[in-house]
Coordinates of C-alpha atoms (C1' of nucleotides) in Angstrom, one line a residue:
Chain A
X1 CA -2.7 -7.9 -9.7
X2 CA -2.7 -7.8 -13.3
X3 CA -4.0 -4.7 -15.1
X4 CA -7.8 -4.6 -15.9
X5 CA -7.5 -2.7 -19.2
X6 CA -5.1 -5.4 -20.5
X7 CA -8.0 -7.9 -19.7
X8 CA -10.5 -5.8 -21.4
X9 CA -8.4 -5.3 -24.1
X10 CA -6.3 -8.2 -24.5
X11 CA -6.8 -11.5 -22.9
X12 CA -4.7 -13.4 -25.0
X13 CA -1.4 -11.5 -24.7
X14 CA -2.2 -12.3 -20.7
X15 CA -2.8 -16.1 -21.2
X16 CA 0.1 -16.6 -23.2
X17 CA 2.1 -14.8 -21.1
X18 CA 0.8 -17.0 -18.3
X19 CA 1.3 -20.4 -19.8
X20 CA 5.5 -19.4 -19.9
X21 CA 4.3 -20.0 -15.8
X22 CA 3.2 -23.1 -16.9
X23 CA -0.5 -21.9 -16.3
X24 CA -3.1 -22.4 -18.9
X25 CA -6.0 -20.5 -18.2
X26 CA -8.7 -19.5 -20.6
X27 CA -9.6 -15.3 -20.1
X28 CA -12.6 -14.9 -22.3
X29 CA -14.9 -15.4 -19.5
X30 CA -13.3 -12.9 -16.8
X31 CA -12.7 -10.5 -19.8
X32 CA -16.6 -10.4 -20.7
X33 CA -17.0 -10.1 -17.0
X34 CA -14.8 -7.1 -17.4
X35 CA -16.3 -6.0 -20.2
X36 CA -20.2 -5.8 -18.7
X37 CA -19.4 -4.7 -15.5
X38 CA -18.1 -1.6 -17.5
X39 CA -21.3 -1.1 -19.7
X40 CA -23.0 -1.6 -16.7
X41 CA -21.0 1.4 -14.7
X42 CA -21.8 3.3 -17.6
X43 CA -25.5 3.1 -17.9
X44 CA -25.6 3.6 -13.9
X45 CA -23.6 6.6 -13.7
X46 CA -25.6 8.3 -16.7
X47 CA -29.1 7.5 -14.7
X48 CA -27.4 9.1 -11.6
X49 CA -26.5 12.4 -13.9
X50 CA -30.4 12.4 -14.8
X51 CA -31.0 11.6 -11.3
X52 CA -29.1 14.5 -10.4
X53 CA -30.4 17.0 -12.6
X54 CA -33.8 16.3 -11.3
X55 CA -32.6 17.3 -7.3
X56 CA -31.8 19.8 -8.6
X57 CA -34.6 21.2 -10.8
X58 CA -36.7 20.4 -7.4
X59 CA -34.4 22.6 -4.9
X60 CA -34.6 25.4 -7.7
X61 CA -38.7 24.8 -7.9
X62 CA -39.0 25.2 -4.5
X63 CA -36.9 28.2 -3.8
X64 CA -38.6 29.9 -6.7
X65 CA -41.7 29.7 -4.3
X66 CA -43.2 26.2 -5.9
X67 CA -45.2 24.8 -3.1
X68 CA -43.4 21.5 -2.4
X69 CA -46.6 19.7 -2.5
X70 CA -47.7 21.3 -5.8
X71 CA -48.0 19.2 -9.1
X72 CA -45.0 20.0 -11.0
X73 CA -42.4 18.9 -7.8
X74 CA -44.4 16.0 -7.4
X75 CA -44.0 14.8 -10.9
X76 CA -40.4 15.4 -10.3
X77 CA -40.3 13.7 -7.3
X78 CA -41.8 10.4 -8.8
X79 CA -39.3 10.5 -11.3
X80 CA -36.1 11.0 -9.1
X81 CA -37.8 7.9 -7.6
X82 CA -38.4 5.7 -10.4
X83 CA -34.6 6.1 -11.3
X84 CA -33.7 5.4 -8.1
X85 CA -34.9 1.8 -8.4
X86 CA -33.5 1.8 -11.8
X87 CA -29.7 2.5 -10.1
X88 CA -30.1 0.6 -7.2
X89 CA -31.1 -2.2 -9.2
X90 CA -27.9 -1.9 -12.3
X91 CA -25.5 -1.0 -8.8
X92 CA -26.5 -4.4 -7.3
X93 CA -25.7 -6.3 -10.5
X94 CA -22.2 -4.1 -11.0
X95 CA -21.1 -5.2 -7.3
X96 CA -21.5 -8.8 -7.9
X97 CA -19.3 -8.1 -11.5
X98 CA -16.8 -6.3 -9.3
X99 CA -16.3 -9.1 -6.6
X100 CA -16.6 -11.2 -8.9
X101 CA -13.5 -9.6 -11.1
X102 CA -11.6 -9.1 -8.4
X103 CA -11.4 -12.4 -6.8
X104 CA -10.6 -13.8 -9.8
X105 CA -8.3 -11.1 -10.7
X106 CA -6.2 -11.6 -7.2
X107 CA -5.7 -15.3 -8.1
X108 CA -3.7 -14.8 -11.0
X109 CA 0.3 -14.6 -10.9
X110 CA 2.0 -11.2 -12.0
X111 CA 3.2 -11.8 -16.0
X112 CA 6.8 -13.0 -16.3
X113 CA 9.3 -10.0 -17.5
X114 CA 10.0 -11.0 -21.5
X115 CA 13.9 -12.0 -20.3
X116 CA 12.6 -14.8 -18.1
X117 CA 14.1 -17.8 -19.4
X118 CA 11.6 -20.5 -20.8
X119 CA 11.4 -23.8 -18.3
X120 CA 8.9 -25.5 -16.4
X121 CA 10.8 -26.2 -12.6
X122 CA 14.0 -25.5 -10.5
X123 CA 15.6 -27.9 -13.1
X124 CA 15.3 -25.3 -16.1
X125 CA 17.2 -22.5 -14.1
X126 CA 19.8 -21.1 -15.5
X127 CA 22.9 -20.2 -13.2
X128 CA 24.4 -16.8 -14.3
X129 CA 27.4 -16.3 -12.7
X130 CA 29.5 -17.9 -9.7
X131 CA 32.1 -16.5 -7.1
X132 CA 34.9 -17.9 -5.0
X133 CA 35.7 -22.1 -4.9
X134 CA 33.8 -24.2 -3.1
X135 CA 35.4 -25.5 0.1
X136 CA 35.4 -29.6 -1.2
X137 CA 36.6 -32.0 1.7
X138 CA 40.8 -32.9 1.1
X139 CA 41.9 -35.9 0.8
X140 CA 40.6 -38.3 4.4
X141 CA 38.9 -35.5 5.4
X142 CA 35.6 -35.1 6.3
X143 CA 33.3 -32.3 6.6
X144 CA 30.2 -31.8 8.4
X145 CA 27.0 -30.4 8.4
X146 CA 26.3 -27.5 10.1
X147 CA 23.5 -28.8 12.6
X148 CA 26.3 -31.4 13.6
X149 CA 28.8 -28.6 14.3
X150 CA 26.5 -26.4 16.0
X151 CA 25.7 -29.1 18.3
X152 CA 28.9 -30.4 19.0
X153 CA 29.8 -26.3 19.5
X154 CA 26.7 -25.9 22.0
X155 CA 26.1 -23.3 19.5
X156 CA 21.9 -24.5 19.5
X157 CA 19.1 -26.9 21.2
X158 CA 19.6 -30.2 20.0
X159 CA 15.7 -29.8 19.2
X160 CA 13.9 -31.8 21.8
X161 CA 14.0 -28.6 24.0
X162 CA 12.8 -26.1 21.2
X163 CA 10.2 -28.7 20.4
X164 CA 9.2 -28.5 24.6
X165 CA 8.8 -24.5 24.1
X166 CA 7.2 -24.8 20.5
X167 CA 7.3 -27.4 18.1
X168 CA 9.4 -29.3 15.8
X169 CA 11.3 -27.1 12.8
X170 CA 12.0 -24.2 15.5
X171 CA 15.3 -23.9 17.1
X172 CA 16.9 -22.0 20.3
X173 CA 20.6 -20.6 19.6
X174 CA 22.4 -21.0 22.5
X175 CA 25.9 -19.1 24.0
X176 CA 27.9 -18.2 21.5
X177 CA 25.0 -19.2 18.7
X178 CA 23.0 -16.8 19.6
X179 CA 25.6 -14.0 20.2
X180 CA 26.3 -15.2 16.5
X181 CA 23.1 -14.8 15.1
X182 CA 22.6 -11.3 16.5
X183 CA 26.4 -10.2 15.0
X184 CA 25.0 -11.4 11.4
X185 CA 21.7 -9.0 11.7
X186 CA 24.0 -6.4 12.7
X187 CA 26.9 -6.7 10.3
X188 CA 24.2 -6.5 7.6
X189 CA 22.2 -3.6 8.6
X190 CA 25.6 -1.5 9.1
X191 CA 26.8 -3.1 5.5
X192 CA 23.4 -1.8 4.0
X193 CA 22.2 1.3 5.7
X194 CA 26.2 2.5 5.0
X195 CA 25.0 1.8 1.1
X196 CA 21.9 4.2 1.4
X197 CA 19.4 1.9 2.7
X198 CA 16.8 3.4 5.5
X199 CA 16.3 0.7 8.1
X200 CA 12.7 0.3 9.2
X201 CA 12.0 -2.4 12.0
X202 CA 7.9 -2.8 11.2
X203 CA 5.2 -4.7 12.9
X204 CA 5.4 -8.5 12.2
X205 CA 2.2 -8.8 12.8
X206 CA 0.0 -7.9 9.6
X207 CA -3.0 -7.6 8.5
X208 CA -4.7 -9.7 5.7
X209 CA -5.0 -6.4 3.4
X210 CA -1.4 -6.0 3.8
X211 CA -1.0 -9.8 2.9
X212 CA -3.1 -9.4 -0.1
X213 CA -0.9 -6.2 -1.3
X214 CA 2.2 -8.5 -1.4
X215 CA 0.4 -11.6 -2.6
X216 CA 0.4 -13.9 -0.1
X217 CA -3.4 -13.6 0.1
X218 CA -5.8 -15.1 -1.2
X219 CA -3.9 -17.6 -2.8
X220 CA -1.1 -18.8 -0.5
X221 CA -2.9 -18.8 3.1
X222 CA -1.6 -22.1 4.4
X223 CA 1.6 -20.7 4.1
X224 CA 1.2 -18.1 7.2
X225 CA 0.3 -18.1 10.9
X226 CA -2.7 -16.8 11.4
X227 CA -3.8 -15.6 15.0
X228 CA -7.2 -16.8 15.8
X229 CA -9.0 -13.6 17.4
X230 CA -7.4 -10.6 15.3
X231 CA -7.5 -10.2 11.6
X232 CA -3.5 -10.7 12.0
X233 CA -1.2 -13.0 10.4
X234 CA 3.0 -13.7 11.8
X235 CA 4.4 -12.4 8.6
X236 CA 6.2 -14.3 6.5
X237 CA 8.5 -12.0 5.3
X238 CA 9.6 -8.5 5.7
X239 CA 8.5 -7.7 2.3
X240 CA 4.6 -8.0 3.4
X241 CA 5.1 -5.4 5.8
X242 CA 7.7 -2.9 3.8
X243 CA 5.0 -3.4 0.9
X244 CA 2.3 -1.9 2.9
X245 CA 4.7 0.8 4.5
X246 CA 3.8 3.0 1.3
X247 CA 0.1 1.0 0.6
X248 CA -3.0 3.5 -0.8
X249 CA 0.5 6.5 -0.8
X250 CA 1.4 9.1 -3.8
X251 CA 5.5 9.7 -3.9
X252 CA 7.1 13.0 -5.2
X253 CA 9.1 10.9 -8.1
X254 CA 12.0 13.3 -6.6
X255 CA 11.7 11.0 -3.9
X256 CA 12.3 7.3 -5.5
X257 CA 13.9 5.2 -5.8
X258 CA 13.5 4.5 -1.8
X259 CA 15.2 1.6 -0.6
X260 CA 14.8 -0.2 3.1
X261 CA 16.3 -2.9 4.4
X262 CA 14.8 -4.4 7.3
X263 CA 15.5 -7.4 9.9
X264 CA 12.8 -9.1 11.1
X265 CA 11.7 -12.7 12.1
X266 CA 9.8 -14.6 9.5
X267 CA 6.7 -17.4 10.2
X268 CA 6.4 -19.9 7.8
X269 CA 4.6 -23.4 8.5
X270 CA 5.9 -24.8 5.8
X271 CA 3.2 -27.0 4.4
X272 CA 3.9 -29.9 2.3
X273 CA 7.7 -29.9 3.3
X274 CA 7.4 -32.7 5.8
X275 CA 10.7 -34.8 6.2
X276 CA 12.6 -32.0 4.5
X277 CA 15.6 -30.3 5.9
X278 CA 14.2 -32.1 9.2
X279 CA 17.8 -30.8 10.8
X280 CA 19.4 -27.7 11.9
X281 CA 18.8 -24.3 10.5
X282 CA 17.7 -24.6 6.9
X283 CA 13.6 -24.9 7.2
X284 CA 12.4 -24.0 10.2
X285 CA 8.6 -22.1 10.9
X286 CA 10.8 -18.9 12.5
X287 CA 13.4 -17.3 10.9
X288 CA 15.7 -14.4 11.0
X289 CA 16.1 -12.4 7.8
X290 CA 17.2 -9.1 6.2
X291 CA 15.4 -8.1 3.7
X292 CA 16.5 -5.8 1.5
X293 CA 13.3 -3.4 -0.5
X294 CA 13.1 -0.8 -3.4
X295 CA 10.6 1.2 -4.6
X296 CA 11.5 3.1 -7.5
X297 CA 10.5 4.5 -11.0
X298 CA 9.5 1.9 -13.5
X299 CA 12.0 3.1 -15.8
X300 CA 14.3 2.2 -13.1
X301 CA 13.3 -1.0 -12.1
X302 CA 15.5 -3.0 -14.4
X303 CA 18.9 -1.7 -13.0
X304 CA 17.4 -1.5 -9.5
X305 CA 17.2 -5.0 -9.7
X306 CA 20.6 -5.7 -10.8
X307 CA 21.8 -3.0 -8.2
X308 CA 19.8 -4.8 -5.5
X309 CA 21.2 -8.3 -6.3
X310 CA 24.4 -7.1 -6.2
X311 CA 23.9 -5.5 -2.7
X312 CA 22.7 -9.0 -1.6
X313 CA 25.8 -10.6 -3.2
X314 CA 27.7 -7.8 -1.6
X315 CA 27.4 -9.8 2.1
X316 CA 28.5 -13.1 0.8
X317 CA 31.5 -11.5 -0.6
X318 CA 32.5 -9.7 2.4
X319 CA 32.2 -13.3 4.4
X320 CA 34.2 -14.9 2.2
X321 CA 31.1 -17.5 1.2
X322 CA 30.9 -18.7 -2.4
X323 CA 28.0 -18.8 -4.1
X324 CA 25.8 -18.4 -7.7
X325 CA 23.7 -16.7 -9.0
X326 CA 20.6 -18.7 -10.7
X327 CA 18.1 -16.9 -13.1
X328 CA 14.5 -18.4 -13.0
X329 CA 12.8 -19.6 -15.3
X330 CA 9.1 -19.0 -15.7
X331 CA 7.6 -21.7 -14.1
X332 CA 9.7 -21.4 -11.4
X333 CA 9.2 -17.9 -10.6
X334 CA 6.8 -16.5 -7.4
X335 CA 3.6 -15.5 -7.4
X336 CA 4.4 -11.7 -7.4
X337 CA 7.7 -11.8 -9.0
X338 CA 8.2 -10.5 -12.6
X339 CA 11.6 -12.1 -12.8
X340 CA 14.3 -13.3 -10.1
X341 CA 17.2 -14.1 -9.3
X342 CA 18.3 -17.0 -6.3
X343 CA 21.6 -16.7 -4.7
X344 CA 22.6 -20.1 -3.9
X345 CA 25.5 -20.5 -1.2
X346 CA 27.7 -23.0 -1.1
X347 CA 27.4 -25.3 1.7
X348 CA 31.0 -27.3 2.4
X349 CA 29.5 -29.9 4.8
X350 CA 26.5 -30.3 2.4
X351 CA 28.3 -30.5 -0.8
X352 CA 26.0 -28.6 -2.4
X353 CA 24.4 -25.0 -3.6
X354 CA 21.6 -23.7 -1.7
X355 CA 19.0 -21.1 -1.7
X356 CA 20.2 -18.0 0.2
X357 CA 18.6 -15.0 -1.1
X358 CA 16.0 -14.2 -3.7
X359 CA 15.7 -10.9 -5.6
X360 CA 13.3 -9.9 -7.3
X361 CA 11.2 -7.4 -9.1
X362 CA 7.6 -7.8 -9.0
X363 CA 7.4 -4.7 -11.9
X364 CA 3.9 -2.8 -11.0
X365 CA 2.2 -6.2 -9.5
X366 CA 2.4 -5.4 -5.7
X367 CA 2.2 -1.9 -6.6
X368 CA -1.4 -2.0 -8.3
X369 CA -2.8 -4.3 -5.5
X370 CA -1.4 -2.0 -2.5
X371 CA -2.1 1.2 -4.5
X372 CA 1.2 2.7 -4.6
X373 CA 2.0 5.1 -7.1
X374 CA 3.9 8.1 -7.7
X375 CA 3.5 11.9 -9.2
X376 CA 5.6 13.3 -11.7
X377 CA 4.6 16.5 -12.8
X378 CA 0.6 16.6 -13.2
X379 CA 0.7 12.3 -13.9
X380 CA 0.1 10.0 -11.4
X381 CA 1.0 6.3 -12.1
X382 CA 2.3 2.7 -10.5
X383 CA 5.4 2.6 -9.5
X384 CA 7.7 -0.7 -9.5
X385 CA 8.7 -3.2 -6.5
X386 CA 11.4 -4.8 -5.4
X387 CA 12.6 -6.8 -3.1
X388 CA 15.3 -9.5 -2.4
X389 CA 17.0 -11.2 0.5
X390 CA 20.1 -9.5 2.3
X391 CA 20.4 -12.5 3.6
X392 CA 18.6 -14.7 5.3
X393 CA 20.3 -15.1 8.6
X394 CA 19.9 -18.9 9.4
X395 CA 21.4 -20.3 6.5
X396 CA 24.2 -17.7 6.1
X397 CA 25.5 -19.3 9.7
X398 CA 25.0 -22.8 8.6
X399 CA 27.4 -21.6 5.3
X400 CA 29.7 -20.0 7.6
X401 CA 29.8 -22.9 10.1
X402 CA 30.4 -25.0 7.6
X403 CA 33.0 -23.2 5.5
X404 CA 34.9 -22.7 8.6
X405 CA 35.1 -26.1 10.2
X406 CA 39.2 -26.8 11.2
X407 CA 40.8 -30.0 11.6
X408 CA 40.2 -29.6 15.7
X409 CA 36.6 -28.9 15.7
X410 CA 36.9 -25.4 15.9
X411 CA 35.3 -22.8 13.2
X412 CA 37.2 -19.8 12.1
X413 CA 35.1 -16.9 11.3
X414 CA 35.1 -13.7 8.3
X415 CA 37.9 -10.9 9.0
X416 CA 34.3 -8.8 8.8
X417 CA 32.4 -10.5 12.0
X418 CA 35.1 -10.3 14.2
X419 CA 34.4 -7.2 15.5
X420 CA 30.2 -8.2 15.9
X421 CA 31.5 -10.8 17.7
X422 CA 33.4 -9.1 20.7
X423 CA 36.9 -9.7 18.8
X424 CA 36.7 -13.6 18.6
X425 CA 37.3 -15.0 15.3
X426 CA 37.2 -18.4 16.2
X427 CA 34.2 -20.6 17.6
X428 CA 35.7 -23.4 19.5
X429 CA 34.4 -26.2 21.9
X430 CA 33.3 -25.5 24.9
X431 CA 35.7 -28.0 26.8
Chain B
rG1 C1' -10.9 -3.1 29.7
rG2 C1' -13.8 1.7 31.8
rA3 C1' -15.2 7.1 30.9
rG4 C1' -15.2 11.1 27.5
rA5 C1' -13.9 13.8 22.8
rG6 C1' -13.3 13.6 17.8
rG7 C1' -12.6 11.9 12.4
rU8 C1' -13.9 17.4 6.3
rG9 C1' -8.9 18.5 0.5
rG10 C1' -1.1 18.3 1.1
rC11 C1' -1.9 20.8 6.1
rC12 C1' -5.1 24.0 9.4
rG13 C1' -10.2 25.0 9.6
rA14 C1' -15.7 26.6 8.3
rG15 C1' -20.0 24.3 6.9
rU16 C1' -28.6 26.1 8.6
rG17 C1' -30.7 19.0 4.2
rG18 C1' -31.3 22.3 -1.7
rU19 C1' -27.5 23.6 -7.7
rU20 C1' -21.2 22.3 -1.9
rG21 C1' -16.1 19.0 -4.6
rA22 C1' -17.0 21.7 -0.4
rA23 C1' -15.9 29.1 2.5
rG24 C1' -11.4 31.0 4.6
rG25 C1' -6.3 30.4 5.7
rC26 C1' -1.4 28.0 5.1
rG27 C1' 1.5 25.5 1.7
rC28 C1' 2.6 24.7 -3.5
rA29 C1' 2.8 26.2 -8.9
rG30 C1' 2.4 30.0 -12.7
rC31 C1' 2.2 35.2 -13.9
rA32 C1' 2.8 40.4 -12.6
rC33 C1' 5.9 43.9 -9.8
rU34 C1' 11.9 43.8 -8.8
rG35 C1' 18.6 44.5 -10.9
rG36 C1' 17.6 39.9 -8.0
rA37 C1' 14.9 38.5 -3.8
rA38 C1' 11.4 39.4 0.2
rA39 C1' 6.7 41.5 0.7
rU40 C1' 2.4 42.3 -2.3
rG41 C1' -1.3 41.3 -6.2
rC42 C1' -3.7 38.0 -9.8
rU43 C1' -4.6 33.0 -11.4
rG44 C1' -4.4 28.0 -10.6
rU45 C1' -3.9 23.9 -7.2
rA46 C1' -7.7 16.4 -4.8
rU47 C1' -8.3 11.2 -6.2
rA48 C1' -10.5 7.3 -9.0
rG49 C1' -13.6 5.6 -13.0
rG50 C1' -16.5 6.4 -17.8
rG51 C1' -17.2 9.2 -22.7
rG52 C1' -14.3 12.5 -26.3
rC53 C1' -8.6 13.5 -31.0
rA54 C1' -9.2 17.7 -27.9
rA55 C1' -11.4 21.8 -25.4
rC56 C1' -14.4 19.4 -22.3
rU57 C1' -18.1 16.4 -20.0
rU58 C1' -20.1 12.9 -16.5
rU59 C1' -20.2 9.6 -12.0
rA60 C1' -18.3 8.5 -7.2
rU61 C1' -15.5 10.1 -3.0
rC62 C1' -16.1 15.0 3.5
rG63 C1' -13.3 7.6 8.4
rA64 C1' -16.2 2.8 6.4
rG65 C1' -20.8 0.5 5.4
rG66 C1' -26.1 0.7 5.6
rG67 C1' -30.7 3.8 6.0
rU68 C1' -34.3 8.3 5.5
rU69 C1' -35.0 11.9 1.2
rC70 C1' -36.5 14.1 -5.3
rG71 C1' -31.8 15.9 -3.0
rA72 C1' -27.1 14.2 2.7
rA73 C1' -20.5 16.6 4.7
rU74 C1' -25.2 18.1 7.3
rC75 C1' -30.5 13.6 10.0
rC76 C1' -30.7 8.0 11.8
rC77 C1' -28.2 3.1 12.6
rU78 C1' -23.8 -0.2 12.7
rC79 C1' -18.7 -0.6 12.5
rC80 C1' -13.5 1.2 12.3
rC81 C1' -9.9 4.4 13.7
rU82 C1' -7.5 8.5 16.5
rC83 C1' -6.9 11.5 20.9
rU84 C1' -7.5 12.5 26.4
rC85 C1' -8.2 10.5 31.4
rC86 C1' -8.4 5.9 34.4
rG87 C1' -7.0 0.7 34.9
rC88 C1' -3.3 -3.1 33.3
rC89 C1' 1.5 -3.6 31.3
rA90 C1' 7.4 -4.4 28.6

RNA sequence: GGAGAGGUGGCCGAGUGGUUGAAGGCGCAGCACUGGAAAUGCUGUAUAGGGGCAACUUUAUCGAGGGUUCGAAUCCCUCCCUCUCCGCCA
């Protein structure tokens, strides 16, 4: 949520800083509604300090021996009740300002940091840096995709079974799949609570104030599962519930920056994606992912996020899977998101980059909707978010499957894994 | 799901409808005492919003929302949550 002095005070800064989204909005409206709903609060809360002072001129009357029916306590009396009326009447009109504001206020994106690069989509990126070589397919040979290794491997349900238990875009990991699956989560929770994160494993289902704290509410509801008889969603990501670990909390500063890191399943239904990625493990409605958190001092927010990114970049390093790092551009970045940066792995069998892990800082957004702030000394203020991906799980074994497809079907693993995976570092066929 | 108890400041805990943002204690901070510390003493110690350069001032907040009243932590209604016992259950 964006900052309602800076509406009050500035609309235009906030609109131009929203059209680098590629958003065009007009404030002048929202900022008078800003503007009256704070005359408003004024004029009500001095009519309360009148209405006060009369109390207690009555209690003070009547102590002193006044006879509570006597003339001077009744004139009182009708006063205290004529301003009354007068402040339930201005509170009424203030409540409608306030919804008002704050609906409107919820809707809007968080303001893109000033080193977000100027573009309008994915196509106005720009790629920052890159690490190892690309596995390309020698000369006659042919790679594959991961859904067809995994399948030929046994490693996961062909789909018509995980579409008998669920629906389509979910998928059951099978034998040796699924052992590989669970030695990814592991690998990377030892890999990141060795670098000083605190694991957390929180409820994954949430409530809609948590999903409004993180931004997926109000705006992006058709992205969740929502259960029909609870106010509970499936969360999308582990970031909703990490977010609302610290909601409507005051940290010691000496505390920050704290950093969790988190595996959980994810629930996306993925609306408006149909025919896309129909195969395998790349969009499916459940997910595994670790997600990697910070919350820390907004002076520190700018290196966290570097150091953050790096910790993410840190697990594709250590399983030998090359990949880039993109910077978005404004009108490609989140909802919440100040700035971000996508790790793209590269997929051999694909022939192409793809969206791994995304890191980034959401500044004081998620911070002023969950009400998360921290003391230093006798001042109280928002303190920054972030979050990124460390990694999702899913597409790090499609890169792995299909970085380490062999000439006779088999697929060597990372040096790293081997020991998550009982000592085998080699998936082969089942016979 | 059934029965009961309860929700007050960072924590514990008092509070008869009348100047209560709330006694007392603990904790914390500052000062004094000390060679230093402990102990002791004194002072201070919530959050959010408005006005003011500031000192300061004002409003709201005792689980949440309504109501009664000139005035509510205190009375009434609704809801939420927590705890205990029983039932069910991984």
């Amino acid at each position: 949520m964006l900052d309602q002095r800076l509406l009050r005070d500035d609309p235009a800064l906030i609109s131009g800083q929203l059209a680098r989204r590629g958003i065009e909005i007009d404030l002048t409206g929202l900022q008078s509604i800003a503007i009256q709903e704070r005359n408003l609060q004024e004029q009500r809360s001095d009519l309360q300090a009148e209405g006060n002072r009369i109390g207690k001129a009555v209690g003070q009357q009547i102590q002193a021996g006044a006879s509570p029916d006597g003339p001077e306590v009744r004139d009182l009396r009708d006063q205290g009740n004529r301003i009354k009326q007068q402040v339930a009447g201005l509170e009424e009109e203030e409540k409608v300002l306030e919804a008002r504001l704050r609906e409107q206020l919820l809707t809007l994106p968080n303001l893109p940091d000033p080193r977000v690069p100027e573009g309008h989509s994915e196509a106005d990126n720009v790629e920052v840096s890159t690490w190892g070589t690309p596995r390309r397919p020698t000369p006659g040979e042919t790679l594959q995709e991961h859904w067809q290794i995994a399948e030929r491997l046994g490693l996961l349900d062909s789909g018509e079974r995980s579409v008998r238990i669920a629906q389509s875009r979910f998928v059951t990991l099978l034998g040796q799949g699924a052992r590989l699956e669970r030695a990814l989560i592991a690998f990377m929770l030892d890999r990141h609570t060795a670098r000083g994160y605190t694991e957390v494993m929180p409820p994954i289902l949430v409530n809609s104030a948590s999903l409004t704290g993180s931004g997926q509410l109000p705006k992006f509801a058709e992205e969740s599962f929502k259960c029909a008889d609870d106010d509970l969603w499936l969360t999308p990501t582990a970031e909703v519930p990490i977010t609302s670990l610290h909601r409507d909390e005051v940290i010691p500063a000496e505390k920050l920056p704290l950093k969790y890191v988190a595996h959980t399943p994810c629930f996306r239904r993925e609306a408006g994606s149909y025919g896309r990625d129909t195969r395998g493990l790349i969009r499916l409605h459940q997910f595994n992912k670790v997600e990697l958190y910070w919350f820390c001092h907004p002076e520190q927010s700018q290196a966290a996020h570097e150091r953050l990114t790096r910790d993410a970049e840190g697990v594709l390093e250590a399983l030998d899977l090359p990949y880039r790092r993109i910077e978005l551009c404004g009108g490609d970045l989140g909802f919440s998101a100040a700035r971000t940066y996508d790790l793209e792995v590269w997929l051999a069998g694909a022939g192409a980059y793809r969206e791994i892990s995304s890191c980034s800082t959401c500044a004081d957004f998620q911070a002023r909707r969950s009400a998360i702030r921290f003391k230093e000394g006798k001042k109280t203020q928002l303190l920054h978010t972030l979050n990124g991906s460390g990694l999702a799980i899913g597409r790090t074994m499609a890169a792995l499957l299909e970085a380490g497809q062999q000439g006779d079907g088999s697929v060597s693993l990372p040096a790293a894994l081997v020991p998550y995976m009982g000592g085998i570092d080699r998936l082969s066929s089942p016979g």
